[in-house]
Short mmCIF file of C-alpha atoms in Angstrom, two decimals:
data_model
loop_
_atom_site.label_atom_id
_atom_site.label_comp_id
_atom_site.label_asym_id
_atom_site.label_seq_id
_atom_site.Cartn_x
_atom_site.Cartn_y
_atom_site.Cartn_z
CA MET A 73 92.75 68.14 54.56
CA LYS A 74 93.57 70.55 57.37
CA THR A 75 95.86 69.38 60.14
CA PRO A 76 93.99 69.40 63.51
CA LEU A 77 96.76 71.40 65.13
CA ALA A 78 94.93 71.97 68.41
CA TRP A 79 94.38 68.24 68.86
CA LYS A 80 97.98 67.47 67.88
CA ASN A 81 99.19 69.91 70.51
CA LEU A 82 97.17 68.08 73.17
CA VAL A 83 98.33 64.58 72.33
CA HIS A 84 101.94 65.67 71.70
CA ASN A 85 102.76 65.67 75.42
CA LYS A 86 100.44 63.13 77.00
CA VAL A 87 101.68 63.69 80.54
CA ARG A 88 101.02 67.44 80.44
CA THR A 89 97.66 66.87 78.76
CA THR A 90 96.68 64.31 81.40
CA ILE A 91 97.52 66.81 84.13
CA GLY A 92 95.47 69.46 82.33
CA VAL A 93 92.47 67.13 81.90
CA ALA A 94 92.71 66.14 85.57
CA GLY A 95 92.73 69.81 86.58
CA VAL A 96 89.71 70.59 84.42
CA SER A 97 87.91 67.51 85.74
CA PHE A 98 88.60 68.54 89.34
CA ALA A 99 87.15 72.01 88.75
CA VAL A 100 84.15 70.64 86.86
CA ILE A 101 83.41 68.13 89.63
CA LEU A 102 83.49 71.02 92.13
CA ILE A 103 80.97 72.91 89.99
CA PHE A 104 78.77 69.84 89.67
CA MET A 105 78.73 69.29 93.42
CA GLN A 106 78.02 72.93 94.29
CA LEU A 107 75.12 73.03 91.81
CA GLY A 108 73.90 69.67 93.10
CA PHE A 109 73.85 70.93 96.68
CA LEU A 110 72.12 74.13 95.56
CA GLY A 111 69.51 72.13 93.67
CA GLY A 112 69.07 69.89 96.70
CA ILE A 113 68.36 72.94 98.86
CA ILE A 114 65.78 74.23 96.38
CA HIS A 115 64.07 70.84 96.16
CA THR A 116 64.10 70.31 99.92
CA ALA A 117 62.79 73.81 100.60
CA THR A 118 59.66 73.31 98.47
CA GLN A 119 59.01 69.55 98.57
CA ILE A 120 56.25 69.78 101.19
CA TYR A 121 54.55 72.57 99.20
CA ASP A 122 54.91 70.43 96.07
CA ALA A 123 52.94 67.63 97.73
CA LEU A 124 50.06 69.84 98.92
CA GLU A 125 46.91 70.40 96.88
CA PHE A 126 46.23 74.13 96.45
CA ASP A 127 45.95 76.92 93.91
CA LEU A 128 45.92 79.70 96.52
CA MET A 129 47.49 79.63 99.96
CA LEU A 130 46.47 81.60 103.05
CA ARG A 131 49.15 82.07 105.66
CA SER A 132 50.20 84.48 108.39
CA PRO A 133 51.71 87.77 107.21
CA ALA A 134 54.40 87.15 109.86
CA TYR A 135 55.50 83.98 108.01
CA LEU A 136 59.27 83.48 108.04
CA HIS A 137 59.81 80.03 106.54
CA LEU A 138 58.10 76.64 106.49
CA THR A 139 58.84 75.62 110.08
CA GLU A 140 58.39 79.16 111.44
CA ALA A 141 55.15 79.83 109.66
CA ARG A 142 53.21 81.38 112.56
CA SER A 143 49.40 81.03 112.43
CA PHE A 144 46.19 82.89 111.60
CA PRO A 145 42.48 82.46 112.46
CA ARG A 146 40.80 79.41 110.92
CA SER A 147 37.73 81.56 110.23
CA ARG A 148 39.62 83.09 107.30
CA VAL A 149 39.61 79.69 105.59
CA PHE A 150 35.83 79.41 106.03
CA GLN A 151 35.41 82.90 104.58
CA ALA A 152 37.39 81.90 101.52
CA ALA A 153 35.25 78.78 101.09
CA SER A 154 32.19 80.98 100.59
CA LEU A 155 33.43 82.24 97.20
CA PRO A 156 31.78 80.43 94.28
CA GLU A 157 35.16 80.19 92.52
CA VAL A 158 36.58 78.14 95.39
CA GLU A 159 35.96 74.43 94.94
CA HIS A 160 37.49 73.39 98.21
CA ALA A 161 39.12 75.08 101.22
CA GLN A 162 40.77 73.33 104.12
CA PRO A 163 43.10 74.19 107.01
CA PHE A 164 46.52 72.58 107.30
CA TYR A 165 48.74 72.50 110.38
CA LEU A 166 52.53 72.37 110.35
CA GLY A 167 55.19 73.04 112.94
CA LEU A 168 58.17 71.65 114.80
CA SER A 169 57.62 69.31 117.74
CA GLU A 170 59.85 66.92 119.71
CA TRP A 171 60.11 63.20 118.96
CA GLN A 172 61.57 60.60 121.27
CA ALA A 173 63.12 57.70 119.37
CA PRO A 174 61.42 54.40 120.29
CA ALA A 175 63.85 52.15 122.12
CA ALA A 176 62.01 49.11 120.74
CA ALA A 177 59.28 48.74 118.16
CA LYS A 178 56.61 46.36 119.46
CA PRO A 179 53.83 45.93 116.92
CA GLY A 180 50.34 46.29 118.24
CA PRO A 181 46.81 46.56 116.83
CA SER A 182 46.55 49.81 114.87
CA ASP A 183 42.80 50.11 115.49
CA ASP A 184 43.23 50.27 119.27
CA SER A 185 43.58 53.89 120.38
CA SER A 186 44.65 53.01 123.93
CA LEU A 187 48.32 53.29 124.79
CA SER A 188 49.80 50.88 127.29
CA PRO A 189 51.36 52.50 130.40
CA GLU A 190 54.33 50.18 130.08
CA SER A 191 55.09 51.59 126.62
CA ALA A 192 56.39 54.79 128.19
CA LEU A 193 59.31 52.80 129.53
CA GLU A 194 60.09 51.42 126.09
CA ALA A 195 60.73 54.80 124.47
CA GLU A 196 63.93 55.93 126.08
CA GLY A 197 65.77 57.11 122.98
CA ASP A 198 67.10 60.57 122.21
CA TRP A 199 64.85 63.54 121.59
CA ARG A 200 64.86 65.13 118.12
CA ALA A 201 63.04 68.04 116.51
CA ILE A 202 60.53 66.72 113.99
CA ILE A 203 58.33 68.36 111.39
CA THR A 204 54.76 67.63 112.46
CA MET A 205 51.86 68.04 110.06
CA GLY A 206 48.15 67.84 110.75
CA THR A 207 45.46 67.12 108.16
CA ASP A 208 41.86 65.87 108.15
CA PRO A 209 42.00 62.09 107.60
CA GLN A 210 38.63 62.18 105.83
CA ASP A 211 39.84 64.87 103.47
CA PRO A 212 43.67 64.79 103.28
CA ALA A 213 45.40 67.87 101.90
CA PHE A 214 47.91 66.16 99.62
CA ASN A 215 47.94 65.82 95.85
CA ARG A 216 49.43 62.31 96.08
CA GLU A 217 47.07 59.39 96.50
CA ASP A 218 49.68 57.25 98.27
CA ILE A 219 49.94 59.78 101.11
CA ASN A 220 46.17 60.39 101.20
CA GLN A 221 45.49 56.67 101.48
CA GLU A 222 47.82 56.37 104.47
CA ALA A 223 46.43 59.56 106.03
CA ARG A 224 42.97 57.96 106.25
CA LYS A 225 44.38 55.71 108.98
CA LEU A 226 44.64 58.72 111.32
CA SER A 227 41.27 58.14 112.96
CA ASP A 228 42.55 58.89 116.46
CA ALA A 229 44.58 61.76 117.91
CA THR A 230 47.16 59.28 119.23
CA PHE A 231 47.90 57.87 115.76
CA VAL A 232 50.80 59.10 113.62
CA LEU A 233 52.40 58.31 110.29
CA VAL A 234 56.19 58.53 110.00
CA ASP A 235 58.09 59.64 106.91
CA VAL A 236 60.33 56.79 105.76
CA LYS A 237 62.93 59.40 104.78
CA SER A 238 63.38 60.36 108.44
CA LYS A 239 66.93 59.68 109.57
CA LYS A 240 67.92 56.67 111.62
CA GLU A 241 68.40 58.91 114.69
CA TYR A 242 64.59 58.93 114.99
CA GLY A 243 64.65 55.28 116.07
CA PRO A 244 63.54 52.85 113.34
CA ALA A 245 63.47 49.23 114.45
CA ASN A 246 66.13 48.14 111.97
CA LYS A 247 68.39 51.07 113.00
CA GLU A 248 68.49 52.31 109.39
CA LYS A 249 65.08 53.24 107.97
CA PHE A 250 61.46 53.23 109.08
CA SER A 251 59.61 50.22 107.69
CA GLU A 252 56.61 47.97 108.28
CA ALA A 253 58.40 46.65 111.36
CA ASP A 254 57.80 50.01 113.08
CA ILE A 255 54.03 49.96 112.68
CA GLY A 256 52.52 49.57 116.14
CA ALA A 257 55.50 51.06 117.97
CA GLU A 258 54.69 53.60 120.67
CA THR A 259 56.71 56.66 121.57
CA THR A 260 56.38 60.28 122.65
CA LEU A 261 55.55 63.19 120.34
CA GLY A 262 55.67 66.51 122.13
CA PRO A 263 54.27 65.95 125.65
CA GLN A 264 51.98 63.06 124.64
CA ARG A 265 52.21 59.35 123.83
CA VAL A 266 51.52 58.29 120.23
CA ARG A 267 51.45 55.10 118.16
CA ILE A 268 52.86 54.64 114.66
CA VAL A 269 50.05 53.30 112.47
CA GLY A 270 51.57 53.77 109.02
CA LEU A 271 54.30 55.18 106.82
CA PHE A 272 54.54 57.72 104.02
CA GLU A 273 57.33 59.01 101.82
CA LEU A 274 57.72 62.73 101.33
CA GLY A 275 61.05 64.04 102.60
CA THR A 276 62.02 66.29 105.45
CA GLY A 277 62.72 70.02 105.38
CA MET A 278 65.75 72.19 106.00
CA ALA A 279 64.99 72.57 109.69
CA SER A 280 64.62 68.91 110.64
CA ASN A 281 65.74 65.44 109.61
CA GLY A 282 62.41 63.80 110.38
CA ALA A 283 58.71 64.28 109.64
CA CYS A 284 55.42 62.82 110.82
CA LEU A 285 51.74 63.26 110.00
CA THR A 286 48.72 63.19 112.29
CA ASN A 287 45.17 64.54 112.36
CA PRO A 288 44.41 68.10 113.58
CA ALA A 289 43.63 66.97 117.13
CA GLY A 290 46.85 64.97 117.18
CA TYR A 291 48.77 68.00 115.95
CA ILE A 292 47.45 70.11 118.84
CA ARG A 293 48.51 67.35 121.26
CA ALA A 294 52.02 67.49 119.77
CA CYS A 295 52.14 71.30 119.57
CA PRO A 296 50.02 72.48 122.53
CA TRP A 297 51.08 76.10 122.09
CA GLN A 298 48.76 76.25 119.06
CA THR A 299 44.97 75.88 119.20
CA ILE A 300 42.69 74.15 116.72
CA ASP A 301 41.38 77.58 115.68
CA ASP A 302 44.87 78.87 114.79
CA VAL A 303 45.91 77.25 111.53
CA THR A 304 49.23 77.33 109.71
CA PHE A 305 47.97 77.30 106.14
CA GLY A 306 44.67 77.62 104.34
CA LEU A 307 44.73 75.58 101.13
CA LEU A 308 42.29 76.72 98.47
CA LYS A 309 41.49 74.57 95.43
CA LEU A 310 39.82 76.61 92.69
CA LYS A 311 37.34 75.43 90.09
CA ASP A 312 39.49 77.18 87.50
CA PRO A 313 43.17 77.55 88.48
CA GLU A 314 43.57 80.22 85.80
CA GLU A 315 41.44 82.54 87.94
CA ALA A 316 43.89 82.44 90.85
CA GLU A 317 44.88 86.09 90.62
CA SER A 318 41.30 87.39 90.31
CA VAL A 319 40.16 85.22 93.25
CA ARG A 320 43.12 86.51 95.22
CA GLN A 321 41.99 90.08 94.64
CA LYS A 322 38.45 89.21 95.77
CA LEU A 323 39.79 87.72 98.97
CA LEU A 324 41.83 90.85 99.64
CA ASP A 325 38.60 92.83 99.43
CA ILE A 326 36.72 90.38 101.67
CA TYR A 327 39.46 90.49 104.29
CA GLY A 328 39.74 94.26 104.04
CA ILE A 329 43.39 94.20 103.07
CA PRO A 330 44.36 97.15 100.85
CA SER A 331 46.62 96.20 97.96
CA SER A 332 49.04 98.91 99.07
CA ASN A 333 49.65 96.95 102.28
CA GLU A 334 50.92 93.90 100.45
CA GLN A 335 54.57 92.98 100.44
CA SER A 336 56.16 93.47 97.07
CA GLY A 337 58.54 91.21 95.21
CA LEU A 338 60.14 88.30 97.05
CA SER A 339 60.81 90.09 100.32
CA LEU A 340 60.25 87.70 103.19
CA ALA A 341 60.55 90.07 106.14
CA PRO A 342 57.59 89.53 108.52
CA VAL A 343 55.20 92.45 108.46
CA ASN A 344 53.38 94.06 111.36
CA GLN A 345 50.03 95.44 110.22
CA SER A 346 47.11 95.82 112.58
CA ASN A 347 44.46 95.26 109.90
CA THR A 348 46.18 92.24 108.32
CA ASN A 349 46.07 88.74 109.78
CA VAL A 350 46.38 86.73 106.60
CA GLU A 351 48.53 86.74 103.48
CA ILE A 352 47.28 85.34 100.16
CA LEU A 353 49.68 83.76 97.67
CA THR A 354 49.30 81.88 94.44
CA ARG A 355 51.00 78.51 94.26
CA GLN A 356 53.90 79.89 92.24
CA GLN A 357 54.37 82.82 94.60
CA ALA A 358 54.53 80.46 97.59
CA LEU A 359 57.14 78.28 95.87
CA ASP A 360 59.20 81.25 94.67
CA ARG A 361 59.29 82.89 98.09
CA GLU A 362 60.31 79.70 99.88
CA GLU A 363 63.06 79.09 97.34
CA HIS A 364 64.22 82.72 97.57
CA ARG A 365 64.34 82.47 101.35
CA TRP A 366 66.63 79.44 101.45
CA VAL A 367 68.80 80.21 98.42
CA HIS A 368 69.32 83.96 98.74
CA GLU A 369 68.60 84.88 102.35
CA THR A 370 70.32 82.11 104.29
CA PRO A 371 74.07 81.39 104.52
CA LEU A 372 73.45 77.84 103.28
CA GLY A 373 72.35 78.87 99.79
CA GLN A 374 74.92 81.64 99.54
CA ILE A 375 77.77 79.27 100.42
CA PHE A 376 76.98 76.91 97.55
CA THR A 377 76.45 79.80 95.11
CA LEU A 378 79.84 81.18 96.11
CA GLY A 379 81.26 77.67 95.74
CA VAL A 380 80.40 77.68 92.02
CA TRP A 381 82.40 80.87 91.51
CA VAL A 382 85.33 79.52 93.52
CA ALA A 383 85.33 76.34 91.42
CA LEU A 384 85.35 78.42 88.24
CA PHE A 385 88.30 80.47 89.52
CA VAL A 386 90.22 77.29 90.40
CA GLY A 387 89.52 75.87 86.96
CA VAL A 388 90.66 79.03 85.17
CA ALA A 389 93.91 79.05 87.15
CA ILE A 390 94.66 75.40 86.42
CA VAL A 391 93.90 75.56 82.71
CA TYR A 392 95.86 78.81 82.36
CA GLN A 393 98.93 77.13 83.80
CA VAL A 394 98.57 74.18 81.41
CA LEU A 395 98.06 76.32 78.31
CA SER A 396 100.68 78.90 79.14
CA THR A 397 103.26 76.16 79.83
CA ASP A 398 102.32 74.44 76.57
CA ILE A 399 102.75 77.70 74.62
CA ALA A 400 106.08 78.44 76.31
CA ASN A 401 107.39 74.95 75.47
CA MET A 402 106.37 75.31 71.82
CA MET A 403 107.36 78.93 71.33
CA GLY A 404 109.69 77.97 68.50
CA GLU A 405 106.92 76.12 66.65
CA TYR A 406 104.55 79.07 66.97
CA ALA A 407 107.32 81.43 65.76
CA THR A 408 107.83 79.15 62.73
CA LEU A 409 104.12 79.31 61.93
CA LYS A 410 104.31 83.09 62.06
CA ALA A 411 107.31 83.04 59.73
CA MET A 412 105.30 80.86 57.31
CA GLY A 413 102.60 83.52 57.14
CA TYR A 414 100.05 82.33 59.69
CA GLY A 415 98.59 85.36 61.41
CA ALA A 416 97.60 86.01 65.00
CA LYS A 417 93.97 85.21 64.19
CA TYR A 418 94.82 81.62 63.19
CA LEU A 419 97.11 81.05 66.16
CA THR A 420 94.47 82.46 68.51
CA LYS A 421 91.97 80.04 67.04
CA VAL A 422 94.36 77.12 67.66
CA VAL A 423 94.86 78.01 71.34
CA LEU A 424 91.14 78.58 71.97
CA MET A 425 90.26 75.33 70.21
CA GLN A 426 92.81 73.57 72.39
CA ALA A 427 91.13 75.08 75.45
CA VAL A 428 87.68 73.90 74.28
CA LEU A 429 89.04 70.40 73.68
CA LEU A 430 90.44 70.36 77.21
CA ALA A 431 87.01 71.37 78.53
CA VAL A 432 85.18 68.65 76.61
CA VAL A 433 87.70 65.89 77.37
CA GLY A 434 87.76 66.86 81.06
CA TYR A 435 83.97 67.12 81.22
CA ILE A 436 83.21 63.52 80.22
CA PRO A 437 84.86 61.75 83.22
CA SER A 438 83.64 64.54 85.51
CA LEU A 439 80.04 63.85 84.50
CA ILE A 440 80.38 60.15 85.34
CA ILE A 441 82.21 60.75 88.64
CA SER A 442 79.76 63.47 89.70
CA TRP A 443 76.76 61.25 88.99
CA GLY A 444 78.27 58.64 91.32
CA LEU A 445 78.96 61.28 93.98
CA TYR A 446 75.36 62.54 93.70
CA ARG A 447 74.06 59.04 94.44
CA LEU A 448 76.51 58.64 97.33
CA VAL A 449 75.61 61.98 98.95
CA GLU A 450 71.89 61.31 98.54
CA HIS A 451 72.27 57.90 100.16
CA LEU A 452 74.33 59.16 103.08
CA SER A 453 72.58 62.47 103.78
CA GLY A 454 69.09 62.04 102.38
CA MET A 455 69.39 65.32 100.47
CA PRO A 456 67.94 64.90 96.97
CA MET A 457 70.77 65.25 94.43
CA ASN A 458 69.41 65.10 90.89
CA MET A 459 71.66 65.12 87.83
CA THR A 460 69.19 66.87 85.55
CA PRO A 461 69.84 67.59 81.85
CA GLY A 462 69.74 71.28 82.75
CA ILE A 463 72.57 70.94 85.29
CA ALA A 464 74.62 68.78 82.90
CA ALA A 465 74.23 71.31 80.08
CA LEU A 466 74.96 74.29 82.35
CA VAL A 467 78.16 72.72 83.68
CA LEU A 468 79.34 71.93 80.14
CA VAL A 469 78.83 75.57 79.16
CA LEU A 470 80.62 76.75 82.32
CA ALA A 471 83.51 74.35 81.64
CA ILE A 472 83.91 75.70 78.10
CA VAL A 473 83.70 79.31 79.29
CA MET A 474 86.23 78.55 82.03
CA CYS A 475 88.72 77.06 79.57
CA VAL A 476 88.19 79.77 76.95
CA LEU A 477 88.90 82.44 79.57
CA SER A 478 92.10 80.60 80.43
CA GLY A 479 93.01 80.44 76.75
CA LEU A 480 92.46 84.17 76.33
CA ALA A 481 94.68 84.85 79.33
CA ALA A 482 97.41 82.59 77.89
CA LEU A 483 97.39 84.33 74.50
CA ARG A 484 99.73 86.99 75.88
CA LYS A 485 102.57 84.48 75.73
CA LEU A 486 101.58 83.42 72.21
CA TYR A 487 101.78 86.97 70.89
CA GLN A 488 105.36 87.14 72.18
CA ALA A 489 106.43 84.53 69.64
CA ASP A 490 108.76 86.33 67.18
CA PRO A 491 110.12 84.75 63.94
CA ALA A 492 113.35 86.69 64.50
CA ASP A 493 114.00 84.46 67.52
CA LEU A 494 114.55 81.57 65.11
CA PHE A 495 117.80 83.10 63.79
#
């Protein structure tokens, strides 16, 4: 039976090993958190798209990101609806408006569209930017029945639904989270008075900590700079989603947009073309471009990507110090092994195995601690932090690579072990 020399080396000096495991755990937790934040950005950037029902999306070619989407003529949506391959086409409105937090939530009858003059005095809270969406209550644009069911309550332009994930700064009655107690409360959205008639759960975007939903007329009241004939998105549901690319090409021909005028790749720079007032994207293209925008073209995504590399560098430095100190303290033992006939290949294997063991032992508590931190951050900030199997596996691989690199760097000291030093 072979002696597990790498393991014996670790448990020989428990204090030094504990310090090494703590260092590895610290670096691994840093990696977990950076990847968690990065994943949260990706999820937040596309969560509204994820909830919409469409196979093809029409949007302005000057689109920048979700809350700076610009607009295009609604007639383009009606043109698309004429294709036999299109099962359903509908306009969708989205933009940033201003929300005044209700000072007090006084329930009232949700079927009464009149707003009391006195209610204006009740809404004296702070103003906040809020994502405002507009959809037809008779034909909601979402692929989730819970949201569609609530959206059917939007029978009047003064009615709104509030996202329960909106932050407490938006004025929930319990000072923490919007709930049934807020239904009937009146406040100001944009320049007009509105009444909360229901709630939905979706999640806010990167540009705002709150979201609300109203009908198209209500959206125009909240965002008066946009007209009912200028829509943000055209959502096309196809009879056969597999035909998305062929239908897209037909629409390009109908709209008179040459393929050569299309933007290539994931570039998100707004274009300025006189013969182009609409851009056509498949669902996957829309998701990919939004993700690319926030992860690769904004400082936010780049910071967390850089954070992963910084955490790896910190981990390599810590583990190198542990392994190199361990080798220096046991130089005589390694020299004895060389004198007994063990070659550099075997000794290299011992050091690298010791590094892998450090990675695995340090990874286990890091996984548990990071899961707890994910839940804490999600609770405090509202950013979705999901410990997926993919993230867990990726961090384990990165931890092993980090420790192996440290082991390779520490081998220089091992090769200095000389049997002649024993005499």
